[in-house]
Every structure is written in structure tokens, then in C-alpha cells.
Coordinates of C-alpha atoms in Angstrom, one line a residue:
Chain A
M1 CA 0.0 0.0 0.0
S2 CA 1.2 3.5 -0.8
V3 CA 1.7 6.3 1.8
L4 CA -1.3 8.6 1.5
L5 CA -0.6 10.9 4.5
E6 CA 2.5 11.5 6.5
T7 CA 3.6 14.0 9.1
V8 CA 7.2 14.6 9.9
D9 CA 8.2 16.2 13.2
L10 CA 5.1 18.3 13.2
K11 CA 4.9 21.1 15.7
K12 CA 2.3 23.6 16.5
T13 CA 2.5 26.4 19.1
Y14 CA -0.4 28.6 20.0
K15 CA -0.2 32.0 21.7
V16 CA -2.7 32.4 24.5
G17 CA -2.2 35.9 25.6
K18 CA 1.5 36.2 26.3
I19 CA 1.9 32.5 27.0
E20 CA 3.0 30.1 24.2
V21 CA 1.3 26.7 24.4
E22 CA 2.9 23.8 22.6
A23 CA 0.0 21.7 21.3
L24 CA 2.1 19.4 19.1
R25 CA 5.8 18.8 20.0
G26 CA 7.0 16.8 17.0
V27 CA 4.4 14.3 15.7
S28 CA 5.4 11.9 13.0
I29 CA 2.8 9.5 11.7
R30 CA 2.0 7.6 8.5
V31 CA -1.3 6.6 7.0
D32 CA -1.4 4.3 4.0
T33 CA -4.1 4.2 1.3
G34 CA -7.2 2.2 2.4
E35 CA -6.4 2.3 6.1
F36 CA -8.9 3.0 8.9
V37 CA -6.9 4.6 11.7
A38 CA -7.9 6.0 15.1
I39 CA -6.1 8.8 16.7
M40 CA -6.9 8.6 20.4
G41 CA -6.0 10.5 23.5
P42 CA -7.4 12.5 26.4
S43 CA -8.5 16.1 26.1
G44 CA -5.7 18.5 25.6
C45 CA -3.3 15.9 24.1
G46 CA -3.2 17.7 20.8
K47 CA -5.4 15.4 18.7
S48 CA -7.7 18.2 17.6
T49 CA -4.7 20.3 16.6
L50 CA -3.3 17.4 14.7
M51 CA -6.7 17.0 13.0
H52 CA -6.7 20.7 12.0
L53 CA -3.2 20.3 10.5
L54 CA -4.1 17.1 8.7
G55 CA -7.2 18.8 7.5
A56 CA -5.3 21.7 6.0
M57 CA -7.2 24.2 8.1
T58 CA -4.2 25.8 9.6
R59 CA -0.4 26.1 9.2
A60 CA 2.2 24.3 11.2
T61 CA 4.8 26.0 13.3
A62 CA 7.4 23.5 12.1
G63 CA 7.5 20.1 10.4
K64 CA 5.7 18.7 7.4
V65 CA 2.4 17.3 6.4
F66 CA 2.4 15.3 3.2
I67 CA -0.9 14.5 1.6
E68 CA -0.4 12.4 -1.6
G69 CA 3.2 13.7 -1.5
K70 CA 2.4 17.4 -1.3
D71 CA 3.5 19.3 1.8
T72 CA 0.5 21.2 3.1
A73 CA 2.0 22.3 6.4
N74 CA 3.0 25.8 5.1
M75 CA 0.7 26.3 2.1
N76 CA -1.1 29.6 1.8
D77 CA -4.9 29.8 2.4
A78 CA -5.9 29.3 -1.2
A79 CA -3.7 26.2 -1.7
R80 CA -5.0 24.7 1.6
T81 CA -8.5 25.4 0.5
E82 CA -7.9 23.5 -2.7
I83 CA -6.5 20.6 -0.7
R84 CA -9.6 20.5 1.5
R85 CA -11.8 20.7 -1.6
T86 CA -10.1 18.0 -3.6
K87 CA -8.5 15.6 -1.2
L88 CA -10.3 15.7 2.1
G89 CA -13.7 15.0 3.5
F90 CA -14.8 16.1 7.0
V91 CA -17.2 14.6 9.5
F92 CA -17.6 16.6 12.7
Q93 CA -18.9 15.8 16.1
K94 CA -21.9 18.2 15.8
F95 CA -22.7 17.0 12.2
N96 CA -22.5 20.6 10.9
L97 CA -25.2 20.3 8.3
L98 CA -26.6 23.6 7.0
P99 CA -29.9 23.8 8.9
A100 CA -31.9 25.6 6.3
L101 CA -31.2 23.0 3.5
T102 CA -32.5 19.5 3.1
A103 CA -30.2 16.5 3.3
R104 CA -30.0 16.3 -0.5
Q105 CA -29.2 20.0 -0.7
N106 CA -26.5 19.6 1.9
I107 CA -24.9 16.9 -0.2
E108 CA -25.3 19.0 -3.4
V109 CA -23.5 22.0 -1.7
A110 CA -20.4 19.8 -1.4
R111 CA -20.7 18.9 -5.1
K112 CA -21.1 22.6 -6.0
I113 CA -18.1 23.6 -4.0
Y114 CA -16.1 20.8 -5.7
G115 CA -16.9 22.7 -8.8
K116 CA -16.7 19.9 -11.4
P117 CA -19.7 19.0 -13.6
R118 CA -21.8 16.0 -12.5
T119 CA -21.1 12.7 -14.1
Q120 CA -23.0 9.5 -14.3
E121 CA -20.1 7.8 -12.5
G122 CA -20.3 10.4 -9.7
D123 CA -24.0 10.0 -9.4
A124 CA -23.6 6.2 -9.2
H125 CA -20.9 6.6 -6.5
L126 CA -23.2 8.8 -4.5
A127 CA -26.1 6.4 -4.9
E128 CA -23.9 3.6 -3.6
I129 CA -22.9 5.7 -0.6
L130 CA -26.5 6.7 0.2
A131 CA -27.6 3.1 -0.1
L132 CA -24.8 2.0 2.2
L133 CA -25.6 4.7 4.7
Q134 CA -29.3 3.9 4.4
I135 CA -30.5 7.5 4.1
D136 CA -31.6 7.4 0.4
E137 CA -35.2 7.8 1.5
K138 CA -34.7 10.7 3.8
L139 CA -32.9 13.1 1.5
D140 CA -35.8 15.5 1.3
R141 CA -35.8 16.1 5.0
K142 CA -34.1 19.0 6.8
P143 CA -31.6 18.3 9.5
S144 CA -34.2 19.2 12.2
E145 CA -36.4 16.4 10.9
L146 CA -33.6 13.8 11.2
S147 CA -32.3 11.9 14.2
G148 CA -28.7 12.5 15.3
G149 CA -27.6 9.3 13.7
E150 CA -29.3 10.1 10.4
Q151 CA -27.8 13.6 10.4
Q152 CA -24.4 12.1 10.9
R153 CA -24.9 9.7 8.0
V154 CA -25.9 12.6 5.8
A155 CA -22.7 14.4 6.9
I156 CA -20.7 11.3 6.0
A157 CA -22.4 11.2 2.6
R158 CA -21.6 14.8 2.1
A159 CA -18.0 14.2 3.0
L160 CA -17.7 11.3 0.6
T161 CA -19.6 12.6 -2.4
N162 CA -16.5 14.0 -4.1
R163 CA -14.4 10.9 -3.5
P164 CA -11.9 12.4 -1.1
A165 CA -8.6 10.6 -0.7
I166 CA -9.0 10.8 3.1
L167 CA -12.1 11.0 5.3
L168 CA -11.3 12.9 8.6
A169 CA -13.8 12.2 11.3
D170 CA -13.5 14.3 14.5
E171 CA -15.3 12.6 17.4
P172 CA -18.0 11.5 14.9
T173 CA -20.0 9.7 17.7
G174 CA -19.5 12.3 20.3
A175 CA -23.1 13.6 20.0
L176 CA -24.7 10.2 19.5
D177 CA -26.2 7.6 21.8
T178 CA -24.7 4.1 22.0
R179 CA -26.9 2.5 19.4
N180 CA -26.4 5.2 16.8
S181 CA -22.7 5.3 17.6
E182 CA -22.4 1.7 16.8
I183 CA -24.4 2.1 13.5
V184 CA -22.2 5.0 12.4
L185 CA -18.9 3.1 13.3
K186 CA -20.1 0.0 11.4
M187 CA -20.8 2.2 8.4
F188 CA -17.3 3.6 8.6
Q189 CA -16.1 0.0 8.6
E190 CA -18.2 -0.8 5.6
L191 CA -17.0 2.2 3.7
N192 CA -13.5 1.3 4.4
K193 CA -13.9 -2.3 3.4
R194 CA -16.2 -1.9 0.4
L195 CA -15.0 1.4 -1.1
K196 CA -11.4 1.2 0.2
Q197 CA -12.0 4.6 1.8
T198 CA -9.1 5.8 3.9
I199 CA -10.5 7.0 7.2
L200 CA -8.8 8.9 10.0
L201 CA -10.9 9.0 13.2
V202 CA -10.1 11.2 16.1
T203 CA -11.6 10.2 19.5
H204 CA -11.0 10.2 23.2
N205 CA -13.1 7.0 23.5
P206 CA -11.0 3.8 23.6
E207 CA -14.1 1.7 22.6
L208 CA -14.1 3.3 19.2
A209 CA -10.6 2.3 18.5
A210 CA -11.8 -1.3 18.3
Y211 CA -13.6 -0.6 15.0
T212 CA -10.4 0.6 13.3
N213 CA -7.4 -1.2 11.8
R214 CA -4.8 0.8 13.7
L215 CA -4.5 3.0 16.7
I216 CA -2.3 6.0 17.2
E217 CA -2.3 7.1 20.8
M218 CA -1.3 10.6 21.7
R219 CA -0.2 12.2 25.0
D220 CA 1.0 15.7 25.7
G221 CA 1.5 16.7 22.1
L222 CA 3.4 13.6 21.1
V223 CA 2.6 10.2 19.7
A224 CA 2.7 7.8 22.7
V225 CA 1.7 4.5 21.1
H226 CA 1.4 3.1 17.5
A227 CA -0.7 -0.1 17.7
T228 CA -2.4 -2.4 15.2
Chain B
M1 CA -27.2 25.6 -6.0
N2 CA -26.2 29.1 -4.7
T3 CA -29.9 30.0 -5.2
Q4 CA -30.9 27.2 -2.9
I5 CA -28.5 28.3 -0.2
I6 CA -29.6 31.9 -0.6
L7 CA -33.3 31.3 -0.7
A8 CA -33.1 28.9 2.3
G9 CA -31.1 31.6 4.2
L10 CA -33.7 34.3 3.4
K11 CA -36.5 32.0 4.3
A12 CA -34.9 30.9 7.5
R13 CA -34.7 34.5 8.8
P14 CA -38.1 36.1 7.7
V15 CA -37.9 39.2 10.0
R16 CA -34.4 40.1 8.8
T17 CA -35.4 39.4 5.2
G18 CA -38.6 41.5 5.6
V19 CA -36.8 44.4 7.1
G20 CA -34.1 44.3 4.4
V21 CA -36.7 44.2 1.6
L22 CA -38.7 47.1 3.2
A23 CA -35.6 49.2 3.6
V24 CA -34.7 48.8 0.0
A25 CA -38.3 49.4 -1.0
L26 CA -38.3 52.6 1.1
E27 CA -35.2 53.8 -0.7
V28 CA -36.9 53.2 -4.1
V29 CA -40.1 54.9 -2.9
L30 CA -38.1 57.8 -1.6
I31 CA -36.3 58.3 -4.9
L32 CA -39.3 57.7 -7.2
L33 CA -41.8 59.8 -5.2
L34 CA -39.6 62.8 -4.5
V35 CA -38.3 62.9 -8.0
G36 CA -41.8 62.2 -9.3
L37 CA -43.4 64.9 -7.2
T38 CA -40.7 67.5 -8.3
N39 CA -41.0 66.5 -12.0
G40 CA -44.7 66.3 -11.8
A41 CA -45.1 69.8 -10.2
I42 CA -42.8 71.3 -12.9
A43 CA -44.3 69.5 -15.8
D44 CA -47.9 70.3 -14.7
S45 CA -47.1 73.9 -14.2
G46 CA -45.2 74.1 -17.5
S47 CA -47.9 72.4 -19.5
R48 CA -50.5 74.6 -18.1
V49 CA -48.4 77.7 -18.9
A50 CA -47.9 76.4 -22.4
G51 CA -51.5 75.4 -22.8
A52 CA -53.1 78.8 -21.8
G53 CA -54.0 79.5 -25.4
G54 CA -51.5 82.0 -26.8
E55 CA -48.9 81.1 -29.3
I56 CA -46.1 83.3 -28.0
I57 CA -44.9 84.1 -24.5
F58 CA -43.2 87.4 -23.9
K59 CA -41.1 87.8 -20.8
N60 CA -38.3 89.8 -19.4
G61 CA -34.9 88.6 -20.7
E62 CA -33.5 87.9 -17.2
S63 CA -36.6 86.2 -15.9
S64 CA -36.7 82.5 -15.3
Y65 CA -38.9 80.0 -17.2
V66 CA -40.4 79.1 -13.8
V67 CA -42.9 81.9 -14.2
G68 CA -44.3 81.9 -10.7
M69 CA -40.9 82.7 -9.3
N70 CA -40.4 85.9 -11.5
P71 CA -41.0 89.5 -10.3
A72 CA -43.5 91.5 -12.3
V73 CA -41.1 93.8 -14.2
L74 CA -42.7 94.3 -17.6
P75 CA -44.6 97.6 -17.8
V76 CA -48.2 97.0 -19.0
K77 CA -48.0 100.1 -21.2
M78 CA -45.9 97.9 -23.6
V79 CA -49.1 96.0 -24.6
P80 CA -50.3 98.5 -27.3
E81 CA -46.7 98.5 -28.7
I82 CA -46.7 94.7 -28.9
E83 CA -50.1 94.7 -30.5
K84 CA -48.8 97.0 -33.2
I85 CA -46.3 94.3 -34.4
E86 CA -47.5 92.7 -37.6
G87 CA -49.2 89.4 -37.0
V88 CA -50.1 90.0 -33.3
K89 CA -53.8 89.8 -32.6
V90 CA -53.8 90.4 -28.8
A91 CA -51.3 90.6 -25.9
A92 CA -52.6 89.6 -22.5
P93 CA -50.6 90.8 -19.5
I94 CA -50.3 88.3 -16.6
I95 CA -48.9 88.4 -13.2
A96 CA -47.8 84.9 -12.1
Q97 CA -47.3 84.0 -8.5
T98 CA -46.8 80.7 -6.7
E99 CA -48.2 79.7 -3.4
V100 CA -46.4 77.0 -1.5
G101 CA -48.3 74.8 0.9
G102 CA -49.9 71.4 0.2
G103 CA -48.0 71.5 -3.1
F104 CA -47.3 74.4 -5.5
T105 CA -50.4 76.5 -6.6
M106 CA -50.0 78.8 -9.5
I107 CA -51.9 82.1 -9.2
W108 CA -52.4 84.4 -12.1
G109 CA -53.5 87.9 -12.1
I110 CA -55.4 88.5 -15.4
E111 CA -57.3 91.2 -17.2
P112 CA -60.5 89.3 -18.3
T113 CA -61.0 91.0 -21.7
S114 CA -57.5 90.5 -23.0
F115 CA -57.2 87.1 -21.4
E116 CA -60.4 85.9 -23.1
A117 CA -59.3 87.3 -26.4
M118 CA -56.0 85.5 -26.1
S119 CA -57.2 82.1 -24.7
G120 CA -60.6 81.8 -26.0
G121 CA -61.9 82.3 -22.5
L122 CA -62.0 80.2 -19.3
R123 CA -64.6 77.4 -19.4
F124 CA -66.9 77.9 -16.4
I125 CA -68.4 74.9 -14.7
E126 CA -70.1 77.1 -12.1
G127 CA -70.3 80.9 -11.4
K128 CA -68.6 83.6 -13.4
I129 CA -65.5 85.8 -13.8
F130 CA -64.6 88.0 -10.9
S131 CA -66.2 91.5 -10.9
R132 CA -64.7 92.8 -7.6
P133 CA -61.0 93.1 -6.6
D134 CA -61.4 90.5 -3.8
E135 CA -63.0 87.8 -6.0
A136 CA -61.1 84.9 -7.5
V137 CA -61.8 82.1 -10.0
I138 CA -60.5 78.7 -9.2
D139 CA -60.1 75.5 -11.3
D140 CA -62.1 72.3 -10.6
R141 CA -59.1 70.5 -9.1
I142 CA -58.5 73.2 -6.4
S143 CA -62.3 73.2 -5.9
N144 CA -62.3 69.4 -5.3
D145 CA -59.1 69.5 -3.3
K146 CA -60.2 72.2 -0.9
H147 CA -64.0 71.5 -1.2
L148 CA -64.6 75.1 -2.3
K149 CA -67.9 76.3 -4.0
V150 CA -68.9 79.6 -5.5
G151 CA -69.3 82.1 -2.7
D152 CA -66.8 80.4 -0.4
S153 CA -63.9 82.3 1.1
L154 CA -60.4 81.5 0.1
K155 CA -57.0 82.9 1.1
V156 CA -54.6 83.6 -1.7
L157 CA -51.1 84.8 -0.8
N158 CA -52.4 85.6 2.7
R159 CA -55.2 87.8 1.3
P160 CA -58.9 86.9 1.6
F161 CA -60.9 86.3 -1.6
T162 CA -64.4 85.1 -2.4
V163 CA -64.8 82.4 -5.1
S164 CA -66.8 83.9 -8.0
G165 CA -66.4 81.0 -10.4
I166 CA -65.1 77.5 -11.0
V167 CA -63.4 76.7 -14.3
E168 CA -62.1 73.6 -16.1
N169 CA -58.4 73.0 -15.3
G170 CA -55.5 73.2 -17.8
K171 CA -55.5 76.8 -18.8
G172 CA -52.6 78.5 -17.1
A173 CA -53.2 78.9 -13.4
R174 CA -55.3 77.1 -10.8
V175 CA -56.4 80.4 -9.2
F176 CA -57.2 83.6 -11.2
I177 CA -57.4 86.9 -9.5
P178 CA -57.9 90.4 -11.1
L179 CA -54.7 91.8 -12.6
A180 CA -55.1 95.1 -10.7
T181 CA -55.3 93.2 -7.4
A182 CA -52.2 91.2 -8.3
Q183 CA -50.4 94.4 -9.2
D184 CA -51.5 95.8 -5.9
M185 CA -49.9 92.8 -4.2
T186 CA -46.7 93.0 -6.3
R187 CA -45.9 96.1 -8.4
P188 CA -48.4 98.6 -10.0
D189 CA -48.9 98.7 -13.7
S190 CA -46.6 95.7 -14.3
A191 CA -46.8 92.2 -15.5
T192 CA -44.7 89.0 -15.3
M193 CA -45.3 88.1 -18.9
F194 CA -47.5 88.7 -21.9
Y195 CA -49.4 86.0 -23.7
I196 CA -49.6 86.8 -27.4
K197 CA -52.3 85.5 -29.7
L198 CA -51.6 85.7 -33.4
H199 CA -53.8 86.2 -36.4
D200 CA -52.2 83.2 -38.1
K201 CA -50.5 80.4 -36.1
K202 CA -48.2 79.6 -38.9
Q203 CA -46.5 83.0 -38.5
V204 CA -45.1 82.2 -35.0
K205 CA -41.5 82.2 -36.0
A206 CA -41.7 85.3 -38.1
V207 CA -43.6 87.2 -35.3
I208 CA -41.1 86.0 -32.7
Q209 CA -38.3 87.5 -34.8
R210 CA -40.2 90.7 -35.2
L211 CA -40.8 91.0 -31.5
K212 CA -37.2 90.2 -30.7
D213 CA -36.1 92.9 -33.1
A214 CA -38.6 95.4 -31.7
F215 CA -37.9 94.6 -28.0
P216 CA -34.2 93.8 -27.6
G217 CA -33.4 92.4 -24.1
R218 CA -36.8 90.7 -23.8
D219 CA -37.3 87.0 -24.2
V220 CA -39.9 85.9 -26.8
V221 CA -40.7 82.2 -26.8
D222 CA -42.9 79.8 -28.8
A223 CA -45.4 78.5 -26.2
D224 CA -44.9 75.0 -27.6
D225 CA -41.2 75.1 -26.6
W226 CA -42.0 76.5 -23.1
L227 CA -42.0 73.1 -21.2
S228 CA -38.6 71.9 -22.6
L229 CA -37.1 75.4 -22.1
M230 CA -38.3 75.4 -18.5
F231 CA -36.8 72.0 -17.8
E232 CA -33.6 73.0 -19.5
S233 CA -33.3 76.2 -17.5
I234 CA -33.7 74.5 -14.2
A235 CA -31.7 71.4 -15.0
P236 CA -28.7 72.3 -12.9
L237 CA -30.8 73.0 -9.8
L238 CA -33.0 70.0 -10.5
G239 CA -29.8 67.9 -10.9
L240 CA -28.6 69.0 -7.5
V241 CA -32.0 68.3 -5.9
F242 CA -32.1 64.9 -7.5
N243 CA -28.5 64.1 -6.5
V244 CA -29.4 64.9 -2.8
I245 CA -32.5 62.7 -3.0
V246 CA -30.5 59.8 -4.6
F247 CA -27.7 60.2 -2.0
V248 CA -30.1 60.1 0.9
G249 CA -31.9 57.1 -0.6
V250 CA -28.8 55.2 -1.4
F251 CA -27.3 56.0 2.0
I252 CA -30.3 54.6 3.8
G253 CA -30.1 51.5 1.5
V254 CA -26.4 51.0 2.1
L255 CA -26.8 51.3 5.9
V256 CA -29.7 48.9 6.1
I257 CA -28.1 46.3 3.8
F258 CA -24.9 46.6 5.7
L259 CA -26.6 46.0 9.0
S260 CA -28.7 43.2 7.6
M261 CA -25.8 41.4 5.9
Y262 CA -23.4 42.0 8.8
T263 CA -26.0 40.4 11.1
T264 CA -26.5 37.5 8.7
V265 CA -22.8 36.9 8.4
T266 CA -22.3 37.0 12.2
E267 CA -25.3 34.7 12.7
R268 CA -24.0 32.3 10.1
T269 CA -20.4 32.2 11.2
R270 CA -20.6 28.5 11.8
E271 CA -22.3 27.8 8.4
I272 CA -19.6 29.8 6.7
G273 CA -17.0 27.8 8.6
I274 CA -18.6 24.6 7.4
L275 CA -18.4 25.8 3.8
R276 CA -14.8 26.9 4.2
A277 CA -13.9 23.5 5.8
M278 CA -15.5 21.8 2.8
G279 CA -13.1 23.7 0.5
A280 CA -15.3 26.7 -0.4
T281 CA -12.9 29.5 -1.7
K282 CA -13.1 33.0 -0.3
S283 CA -14.5 34.2 -3.6
F284 CA -17.3 31.6 -3.3
I285 CA -18.3 33.0 0.0
V286 CA -18.0 36.6 -1.2
V287 CA -20.2 35.8 -4.2
L288 CA -22.7 34.0 -2.0
V289 CA -23.1 37.0 0.3
L290 CA -23.3 39.5 -2.6
Q291 CA -25.9 37.3 -4.4
E292 CA -28.0 37.2 -1.3
S293 CA -27.8 40.9 -0.8
L294 CA -28.6 41.4 -4.5
L295 CA -31.7 39.2 -4.3
L296 CA -32.8 41.2 -1.3
C297 CA -32.4 44.4 -3.3
I298 CA -34.2 43.1 -6.3
I299 CA -37.2 42.0 -4.3
G300 CA -37.0 45.3 -2.4
A301 CA -36.9 47.3 -5.7
I302 CA -39.9 45.5 -7.0
V303 CA -41.8 46.1 -3.8
G304 CA -40.6 49.7 -3.9
I305 CA -41.8 50.3 -7.5
G306 CA -45.2 48.8 -6.7
S307 CA -45.4 50.8 -3.4
S308 CA -44.5 54.1 -5.3
Y309 CA -47.4 53.7 -7.7
L310 CA -49.7 52.8 -4.8
V311 CA -48.6 55.8 -2.7
M312 CA -48.9 58.0 -5.8
A313 CA -52.5 56.8 -6.3
I314 CA -53.3 57.5 -2.6
L315 CA -51.7 60.9 -2.7
K316 CA -53.7 61.8 -5.9
G317 CA -56.8 60.7 -4.1
I318 CA -56.1 62.9 -1.2
Y319 CA -54.7 65.9 -3.1
P320 CA -56.3 66.0 -6.6
T321 CA -54.1 69.0 -7.6
L322 CA -50.9 67.0 -7.0
S323 CA -49.0 65.9 -10.0
V324 CA -46.5 63.0 -9.8
L325 CA -44.5 62.1 -12.8
I326 CA -42.7 58.7 -12.5
D327 CA -41.0 58.0 -15.8
S328 CA -39.5 54.7 -16.8
G329 CA -36.0 56.2 -16.8
W330 CA -36.2 57.0 -13.1
V331 CA -37.7 53.6 -12.4
F332 CA -34.7 52.0 -14.1
R333 CA -32.3 54.3 -12.1
A334 CA -34.1 53.6 -8.8
V335 CA -33.5 49.8 -9.4
L336 CA -29.9 50.5 -10.3
F337 CA -29.4 52.6 -7.1
A338 CA -31.1 49.8 -5.0
I339 CA -28.7 47.3 -6.5
L340 CA -25.7 49.6 -6.0
S341 CA -26.7 50.0 -2.3
G342 CA -26.9 46.3 -2.0
I343 CA -23.4 45.8 -3.4
I344 CA -21.8 48.6 -1.4
G345 CA -23.6 47.6 1.8
S346 CA -22.6 44.0 1.6
L347 CA -19.0 44.5 0.6
Y348 CA -17.6 44.6 4.1
P349 CA -19.8 41.8 5.4
A350 CA -18.8 39.6 2.4
Y351 CA -15.1 40.4 3.1
K352 CA -15.6 39.6 6.8
A353 CA -17.3 36.3 5.9
A354 CA -14.6 35.3 3.5
S355 CA -11.9 36.1 5.9
Q356 CA -13.2 33.9 8.7
D357 CA -10.8 31.2 9.9
P358 CA -12.5 27.9 9.4
I359 CA -11.4 26.5 12.8
E360 CA -12.7 29.6 14.7
A361 CA -15.8 29.6 12.6
L362 CA -16.6 26.0 13.3
A363 CA -16.1 26.6 17.0
Y364 CA -18.6 29.5 17.0
E365 CA -21.7 28.9 19.0

């Protein structure tokens, strides 16, 4: 398997008032194509900061982040925006669907932002995802008319509609009950197995790690454990 | 797709959308009605001056074409000299005054015999021409507007008059008083202008030339050209007035659109963060905000145009003498100004939205 994502001695320092906080102190990880990896650690360990850097949402203080061989760590805003648009898909803890739009329109927004014309292949891919996520009959509902689990499945469909190289999921079950959490995690597994979707899941919950192929445990801004 | 996001956004915040639309509508109403009232008053006055009956209007060279604003400086003793000019049938001296209050009311001091010979006479609906110095003739629109009948009292330029007759509107003034009374109120033995009736209408140009030759320094004008000359003469002042009206209108529009879009952008910080996280470019966000503002302005402009015509109809019902002239050119300009306000007002909110950091925006509650 080829290396899809790699960080090399990644550092991020924030300024909180006059105090400098080292959120990441030299993180080096590797994720291969088709992997389902969990990044786990307690609050404040730097996993969210790592997620933001892997998601090309901010610049690194030092080190490198390679996505398909391109270093995104110090790209300007426009280049990072393009990486987010073309290579990454995001799933958030609070679903983050646009409340005024229906589920279908939320997914179409992602396609619109992607900016490429619709193709039959793309439509077929989306249909497959929707069927897998079992939300194809609820697309005309607004987020407020869907359960938390359904909203999160719409958010997953939105994240995957443009075939991103990596799906980044930040505490995707944090706002769900146990039953819905299990459904969503099993769907992640299915997506990984059937569509060979690379998934990087950030969580503080050790139970979630059981659904993934590999675990990266973080502590105090550093990688503490690599485990399979 | 942008349309769906925009429409959903507008629908999700009905109060904000309503206020935005109303503010833009108010801007359009303000521009169309104020310009329409100004243009209407001028056009109405001009067309009545031009339609009084004479073919030529003779005035002092330095006097304005807005006759009600001119002093009475032409000596009435010029009348026999003018009537001696070849082609002239009769010259009627007139003192024109304007009364402001509930609109502009034009008042003419006339000498009944010469005025009748020049204009073919006023067409009386009720009553007769004045026979006393304190009697006045009014037109039917003033009569309806102020509910005046023959025998009622009327104040003209702060002087009491009794209505002696009511005539059909369209011939010169709305209120006619005796020339001698008007001279008493302004300057004795003088007139603001002379209306000249010709023996042969086809001789207008030739007679004008003869009058100009005979009375250098005086202004002699074809009555048919009066309206356009009047607009031309006051164009700079009118331009200034209209610029002020447009500025105030656009300023209101810009301010409200700014507040509306700024509030929207702040309220939707998280949504903008979501779009940015999904890879939406800054220009995508800017276009989205501008499009929403533009749609708000277009709806506001349509409501504004409709409301302007509605307010115009209501005003005309209340004040029958009021003239409002809303032409298509100004309707087009009002829409343009509304759109311009939308663009200017939403520039900063659009910039603010596009500049949001996706991480901070996503953390916004």
C-alpha cells in the first residue's frame, strides 16, 4: 500500500495571551491508502490540533504534512482550501449540516463547492454511498427532521460525495447515543472495506478504536503508542 | 445551488429578510416619489403655462422660465406697442405668483377681456368671472381638493378672496385673480409676462423674430417650446436636488443592507466555517453574500416600485391637484441605485465572511 498521508516532526505552538502553548511537539505518523486509523488521546493531548493540520485548516509552526506527496504544512490559504476541496472529506462531532437545507441540498452543496460537472459515475458513486448509509429515503428532510444518527450519516455522505482521498472524522459519535454510535462506526467499517476509503478517526473514547485497523495514541502533544 | 442556499437563508430569517426588503423598498419609494413629485409639479405647471392659449410668451430677458418665481417687471404700457407688431392679434398681461403649501399652486392675475381674447376664455363649470377686486376664480381641481364652492372664502397669498367661479383646469393657473389686485400685491402697472395670440398660427417664427427685433433684451418664446425650455433652464438646480434625493436614498439603503448582511454573516459564522472547511474558496463566500444581498435588493426594488405607484394613487386621491411624474428612466435608475446600495452595503460583510478562519468559525456557537 502507498503512503497517503504522512507527518514529519510536526509542531504547532499557539499563543494564548503572552503564553506560548505547545499543542504538538513533534508528531510523525504515516497513513497508507485504504487504512482505517484511530487517533486517540485524552482532552488536551493535541489530537484536535493534529486533525486541523491534517485537514489543511491551519499552518504548522514546524515540520511537514504530506498529503499524496504534497507538503501542506505551510501552504497559503488558497492552496490549503484547494487541498480541502479536492483531497479531504470532513465529518464533525456536531454534524455541521446547513440547517436551512434538506439532506439532499447539503450533499449538493459539497458537489457545488467541488466545482466539477456532475457525471454518471459520480451519481452512481453517491447512490452507492447513500444506499450503504441507508439514508436514500430521507434526502428531502431538513436536519431538524432527522435523528442525530441520520444527520451524521448525511454528513458522511456529504464528506464522501466528491471521492476524497481521506475522510477525517473528528469525534463522529460524540453527539450520538450508543446504538447510533455503533451504527455509524459500522458504516465507517463498511465504507473502508467496500469502497477502500481511507479514514482517520479522532476520538477520546477507547471503545471506538476497536472498530479501526490501527490506533495512534497521543499524549502531551506527542505520539505515545502506535498499535495495530 | 447558490440559489438554494440563498433562498433557504432568506426563508430561515423572515424578519431580517422582511426588514431588508422594506428598507430597499423605502429607498426606491423615496427616490421615485420625491423625483416624481418634483418633476410632476414642474411638468404640470409648465404644461398649463404652455396650454393657456397664446402662441407666444413674452417675458423679461433675465426672468426664469419658472414663471411663478419671477418678479413683475414688464410695464403693462408695452401692450399697445406689442399689438402694433405685424401678426399679433392680442397681448394679454399676466402676473404669475406661486403659493407653496400642500403643493405648488400657481396664481395668475389676469385682465378678463384680453385674457379671453388670447385664450378663447375660461370654461366655467359654475359661477362667473370676478367682478370685484377681492374675487377669485379657481379651477375644478382646487375646488375638489379644498372642497370650495362659489361664494366660499379663500385665502390667496395671505389675502382673503371670495370664489366667484369654478373653471375647467388646464388653462394657465389654478387660481385667477384680477390683474389690478395682483399688481397691488406686487408692483403697480406691471406684468410678469404677456401671452400673445396671433392672427395666423403659422406665423409664429416670423412674429417672434419681429418681437425680438422690436424689443431687444426681452425673451420671446414659442409657447410649444416652453416646457422643454423650462426643464432646460432649471436642469442644474434639478440635478442638484435629485442628487441629494438619490444620495439620501442610497445612504439609507447601504446602511440597512450593511446591518442586515453583517448580522447575517455573524449569525451564520458556523455555516460559513462549514463551507470553508469543505473547501469553499473566499470568492465563493463573497459571491454568496453578494448574491443574497442582490436578491434582497431586487425584491425590495420590485416592492418599492409597486409601493411608489400605490402611494402615488393614494396621494392623488387625497390631493387631486398634486402631479406626480414617475417615468421609466427613473424607475430604471431607482432599481440600479437599489442594486448599488446592495453591493456597497454587503462588501464589508462579504469580506468579513470570506476572511473567517474555518477553525474559529466551526467553534462559533
